[in-house]
Coordinates of C-alpha atoms in Angstrom, one line a residue:
X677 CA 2.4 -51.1 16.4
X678 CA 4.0 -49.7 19.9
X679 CA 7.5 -48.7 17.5
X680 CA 4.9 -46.8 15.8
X681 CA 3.3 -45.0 18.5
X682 CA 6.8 -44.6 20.0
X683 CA 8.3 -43.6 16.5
X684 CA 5.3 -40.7 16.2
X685 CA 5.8 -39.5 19.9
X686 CA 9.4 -39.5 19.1
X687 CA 9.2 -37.2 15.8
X688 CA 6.4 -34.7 17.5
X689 CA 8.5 -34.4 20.8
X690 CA 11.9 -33.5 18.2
X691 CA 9.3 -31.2 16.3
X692 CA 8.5 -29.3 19.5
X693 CA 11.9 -29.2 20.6
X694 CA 13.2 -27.6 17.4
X695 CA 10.2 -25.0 17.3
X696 CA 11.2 -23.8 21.4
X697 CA 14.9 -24.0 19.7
X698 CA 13.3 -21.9 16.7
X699 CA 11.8 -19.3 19.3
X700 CA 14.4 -19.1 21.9
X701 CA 17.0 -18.0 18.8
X702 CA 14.4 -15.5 17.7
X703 CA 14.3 -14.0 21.4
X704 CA 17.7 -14.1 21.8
X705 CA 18.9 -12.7 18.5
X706 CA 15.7 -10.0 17.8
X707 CA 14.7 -7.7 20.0
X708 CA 11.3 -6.8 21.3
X709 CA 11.6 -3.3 19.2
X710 CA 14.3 -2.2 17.4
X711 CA 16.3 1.1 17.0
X712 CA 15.3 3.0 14.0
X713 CA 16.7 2.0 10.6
X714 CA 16.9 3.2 7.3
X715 CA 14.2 2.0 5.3
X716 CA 16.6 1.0 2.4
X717 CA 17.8 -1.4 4.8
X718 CA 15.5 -3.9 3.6
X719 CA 17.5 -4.2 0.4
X720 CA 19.4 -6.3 2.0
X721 CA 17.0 -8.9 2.5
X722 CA 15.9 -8.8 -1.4
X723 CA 18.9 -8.8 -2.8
X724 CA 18.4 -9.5 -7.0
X725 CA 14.7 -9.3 -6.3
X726 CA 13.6 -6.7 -8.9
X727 CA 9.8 -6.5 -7.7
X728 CA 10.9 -6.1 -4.2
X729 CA 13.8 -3.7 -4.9
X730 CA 11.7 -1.2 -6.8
X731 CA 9.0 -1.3 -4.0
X732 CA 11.1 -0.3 -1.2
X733 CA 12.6 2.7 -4.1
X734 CA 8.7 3.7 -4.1
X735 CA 8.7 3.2 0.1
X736 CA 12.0 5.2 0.5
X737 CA 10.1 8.2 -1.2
X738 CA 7.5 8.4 1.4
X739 CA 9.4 7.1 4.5
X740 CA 12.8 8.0 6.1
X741 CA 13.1 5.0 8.9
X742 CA 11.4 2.0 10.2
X743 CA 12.0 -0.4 13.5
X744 CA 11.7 -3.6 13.1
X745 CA 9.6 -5.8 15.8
X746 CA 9.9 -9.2 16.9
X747 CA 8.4 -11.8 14.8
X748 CA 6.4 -13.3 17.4
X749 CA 3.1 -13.4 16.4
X750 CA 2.2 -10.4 18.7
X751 CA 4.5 -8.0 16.0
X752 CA 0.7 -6.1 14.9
X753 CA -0.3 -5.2 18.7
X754 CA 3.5 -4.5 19.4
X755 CA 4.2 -1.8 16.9
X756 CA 0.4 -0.5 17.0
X757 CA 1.2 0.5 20.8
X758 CA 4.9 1.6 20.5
X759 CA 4.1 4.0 17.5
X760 CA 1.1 5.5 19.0
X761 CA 2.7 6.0 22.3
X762 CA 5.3 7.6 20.5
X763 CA 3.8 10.1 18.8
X764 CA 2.0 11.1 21.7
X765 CA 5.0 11.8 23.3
X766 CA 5.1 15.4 21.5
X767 CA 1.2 15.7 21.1
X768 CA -0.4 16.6 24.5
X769 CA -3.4 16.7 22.8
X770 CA -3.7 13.7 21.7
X771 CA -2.3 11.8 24.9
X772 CA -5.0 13.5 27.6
X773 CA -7.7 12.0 25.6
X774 CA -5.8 8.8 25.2
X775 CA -5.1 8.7 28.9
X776 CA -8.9 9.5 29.7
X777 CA -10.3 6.6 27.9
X778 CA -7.1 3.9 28.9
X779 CA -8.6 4.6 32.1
X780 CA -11.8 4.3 31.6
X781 CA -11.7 1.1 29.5
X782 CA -11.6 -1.3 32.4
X783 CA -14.9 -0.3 33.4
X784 CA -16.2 -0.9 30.0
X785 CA -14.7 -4.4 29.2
X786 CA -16.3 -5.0 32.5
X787 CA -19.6 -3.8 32.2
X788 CA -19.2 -6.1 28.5
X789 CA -18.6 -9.3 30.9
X790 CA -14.8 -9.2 31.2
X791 CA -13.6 -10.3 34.9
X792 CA -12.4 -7.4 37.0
X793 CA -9.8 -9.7 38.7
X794 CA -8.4 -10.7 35.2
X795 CA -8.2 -7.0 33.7
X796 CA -7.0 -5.6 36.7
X797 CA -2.9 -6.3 36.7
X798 CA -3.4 -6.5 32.4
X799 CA -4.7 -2.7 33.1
X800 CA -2.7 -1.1 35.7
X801 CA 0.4 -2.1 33.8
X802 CA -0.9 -0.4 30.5
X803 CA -1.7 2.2 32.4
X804 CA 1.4 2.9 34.2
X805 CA 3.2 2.9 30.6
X806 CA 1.0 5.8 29.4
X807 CA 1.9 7.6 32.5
X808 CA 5.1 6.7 31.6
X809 CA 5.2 9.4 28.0
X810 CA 3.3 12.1 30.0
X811 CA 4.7 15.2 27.8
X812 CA 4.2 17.2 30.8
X813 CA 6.4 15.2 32.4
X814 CA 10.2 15.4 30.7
X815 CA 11.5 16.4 27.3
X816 CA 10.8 14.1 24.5
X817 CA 14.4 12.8 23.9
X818 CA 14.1 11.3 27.7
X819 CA 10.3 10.0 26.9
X820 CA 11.3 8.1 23.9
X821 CA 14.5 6.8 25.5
X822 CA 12.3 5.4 28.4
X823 CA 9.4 3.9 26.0
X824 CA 12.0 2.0 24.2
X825 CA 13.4 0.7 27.1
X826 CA 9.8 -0.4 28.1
X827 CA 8.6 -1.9 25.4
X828 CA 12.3 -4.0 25.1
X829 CA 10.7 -5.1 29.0
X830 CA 9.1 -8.3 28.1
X831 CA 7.2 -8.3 31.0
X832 CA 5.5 -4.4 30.3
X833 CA 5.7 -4.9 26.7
X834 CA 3.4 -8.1 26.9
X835 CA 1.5 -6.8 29.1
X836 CA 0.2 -4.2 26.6
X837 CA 0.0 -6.1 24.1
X838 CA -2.5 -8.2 26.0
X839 CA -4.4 -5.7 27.5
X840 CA -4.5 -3.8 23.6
X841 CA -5.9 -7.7 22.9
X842 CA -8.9 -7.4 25.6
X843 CA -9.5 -4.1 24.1
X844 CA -9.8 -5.8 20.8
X845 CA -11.8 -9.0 22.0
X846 CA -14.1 -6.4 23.5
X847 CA -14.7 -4.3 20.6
X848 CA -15.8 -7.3 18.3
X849 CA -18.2 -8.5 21.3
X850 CA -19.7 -4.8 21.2
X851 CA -20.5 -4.4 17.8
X852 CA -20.5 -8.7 16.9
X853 CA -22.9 -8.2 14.1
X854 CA -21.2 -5.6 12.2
X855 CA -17.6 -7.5 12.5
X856 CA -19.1 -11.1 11.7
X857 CA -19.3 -10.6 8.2
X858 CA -15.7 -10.0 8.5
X859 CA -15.2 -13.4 10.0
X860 CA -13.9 -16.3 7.2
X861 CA -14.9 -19.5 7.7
X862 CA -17.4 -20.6 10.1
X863 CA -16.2 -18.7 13.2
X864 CA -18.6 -17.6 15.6
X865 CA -17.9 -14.1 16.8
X866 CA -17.6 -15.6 20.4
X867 CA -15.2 -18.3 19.2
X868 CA -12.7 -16.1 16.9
X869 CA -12.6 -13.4 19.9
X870 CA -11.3 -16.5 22.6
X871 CA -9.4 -18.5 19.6
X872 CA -7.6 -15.8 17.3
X873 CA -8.1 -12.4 19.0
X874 CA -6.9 -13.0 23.1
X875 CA -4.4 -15.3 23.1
X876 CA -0.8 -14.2 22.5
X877 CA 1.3 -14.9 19.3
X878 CA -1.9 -15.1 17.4
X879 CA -1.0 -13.4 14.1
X880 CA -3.9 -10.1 13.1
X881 CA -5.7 -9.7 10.4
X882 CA -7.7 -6.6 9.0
X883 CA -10.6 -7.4 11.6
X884 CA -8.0 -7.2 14.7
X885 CA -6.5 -4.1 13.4
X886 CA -10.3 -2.0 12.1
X887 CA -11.4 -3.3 15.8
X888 CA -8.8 -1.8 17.7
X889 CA -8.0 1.8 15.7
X890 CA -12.2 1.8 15.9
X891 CA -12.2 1.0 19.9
X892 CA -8.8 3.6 20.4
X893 CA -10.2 6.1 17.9
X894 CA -6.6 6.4 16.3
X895 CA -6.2 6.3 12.2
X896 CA -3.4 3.5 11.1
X897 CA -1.6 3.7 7.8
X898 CA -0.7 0.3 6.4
X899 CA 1.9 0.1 3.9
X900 CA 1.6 -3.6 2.0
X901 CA 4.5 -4.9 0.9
X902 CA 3.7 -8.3 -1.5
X903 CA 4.2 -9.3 -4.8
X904 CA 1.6 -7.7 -6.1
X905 CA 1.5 -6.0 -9.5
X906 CA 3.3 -2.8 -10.0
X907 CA 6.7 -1.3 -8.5
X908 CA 4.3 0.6 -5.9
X909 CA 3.5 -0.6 -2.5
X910 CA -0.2 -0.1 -2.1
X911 CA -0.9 1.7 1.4
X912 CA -4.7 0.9 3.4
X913 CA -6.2 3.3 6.0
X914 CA -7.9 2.1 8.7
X915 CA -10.6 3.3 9.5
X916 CA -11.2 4.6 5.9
X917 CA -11.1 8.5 6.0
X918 CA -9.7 8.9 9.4
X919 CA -6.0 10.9 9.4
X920 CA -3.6 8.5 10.2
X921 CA -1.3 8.9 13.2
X922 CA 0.7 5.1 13.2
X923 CA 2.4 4.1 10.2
X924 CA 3.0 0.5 9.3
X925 CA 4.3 -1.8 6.7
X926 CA 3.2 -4.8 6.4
X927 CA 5.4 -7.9 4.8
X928 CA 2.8 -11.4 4.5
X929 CA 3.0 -12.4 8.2
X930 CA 4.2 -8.9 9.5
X931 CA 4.2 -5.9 10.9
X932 CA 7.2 -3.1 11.2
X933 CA 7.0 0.7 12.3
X934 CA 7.2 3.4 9.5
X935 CA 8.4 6.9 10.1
X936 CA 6.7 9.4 7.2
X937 CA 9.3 12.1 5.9

């Protein structure tokens, strides 16, 4: 009986071990965001796939680049955040209002019960990265150079992916009875928020992302990319009727930028 025991401890400890092997050669080899690519570069991964070669034909037509993200689990909130801070980058706009409510969104998660002390780092980083794409502040060449190095920061890029996260967690707790019958299974909405919405390298879902474009007021075009029927890839708008400004693709489990042509 104690081989046993030892036998089991043995097999989960080597499982554990290969998964940290698994993740440290993903954040060694893949970074954070990458440069942009071609979209036809995803050929490559399909190669004598006839369903997913004429879907990315039909994605070529609409879009001239993507950048990849890491596959960390965190890949929605990631390439939500760099995309939208890129475009505002030529759209001053669009990034005063964006910078009015980022700073007035600590107040709120804190008036919905959030603690001060646990926002307060999670938001001053985010914070500071905005200020970092001011439009007033440099040309856009030099913004996007510098957002790109930020978001390859692990440090600032996680911290905005948590703080978009709280923003998230906060959104579902605001409006709980309109997003629980979103909710599969037998999830409270207090439990999904603390189990599948706040912790990192929790993959998102369509709840995550209508909760966040809702609390951020910024339209996201998805582009799904599956097996469905057809050559086409079928493209979602969240929320529904709302012009998109982030473009997305999404493969099952994932999340890339898109660049429209």
């Amino acid at each position: 009986m104690e081989n046993e025991q030892n036998d089991n401890v043995n097999r989960d400890e080597l499982i554990m071990q290969q998964q940290r092997d698994i993740e440290r050669e993903i954040s060694d080899t893949i970074p954070l965001v990458s440069e942009k690519l071609p979209v036809n570069c995803l050929n490559a991964e399909y190669i004598g796939d006839a369903v997913f070669t004429s879907k990315i034909e039909d994605l070529s037509a609409k879009y001239s680049h993507l950048r990849r993200t890491r596959p960390d689990g965190n890949c929605f909130f990631r390439a939500f955040a760099y995309a939208y801070l890129e475009h505002l980058i030529s759209n001053k706009e669009d990034y005063d209002k964006f910078r009015q409510l980022g700073e007035n969104s600590k107040d709120k998660l804190v008036q919905l019960g959030f603690p001060s002390f646990t926002l307060e780092d999670f938001h001053e980083t985010f914070m500071e990265v905005v200020k970092r794409v001011d439009p007033s502040t440099s040309n856009p060449d030099i913004l996007s150079e510098q957002l790109h190095k930020i978001f390859n920061d692990q440090g600032y890029s996680d911290y905005v992916v948590v703080y978009l996260r709280l923003l998230t967690s906060g959104k579902l707790q605001e409006e709980a009875d309109f997003y629980q019958n979103f909710i599969e299974g037998n999830f409270t909405i207090e439990e999904f928020r603390h189990q599948e919405v706040e912790p990192m390298y929790k993959e998102s879902d369509h709840i995550h992302i209508i909760a966040l474009c809702s609390a951020l007021g910024v339209g996201v075009r998805v582009e799904y990319m599956d097996r469905g029927e057809g050559g086409t890839v079928k493209a979602h708008d969240f929320p529904e009727g709302q012009t998109p400004k982030v473009f997305l693709i999404y493969r099952p489990g994932h999340y890339d930028i898109l660049y429209p042509k």
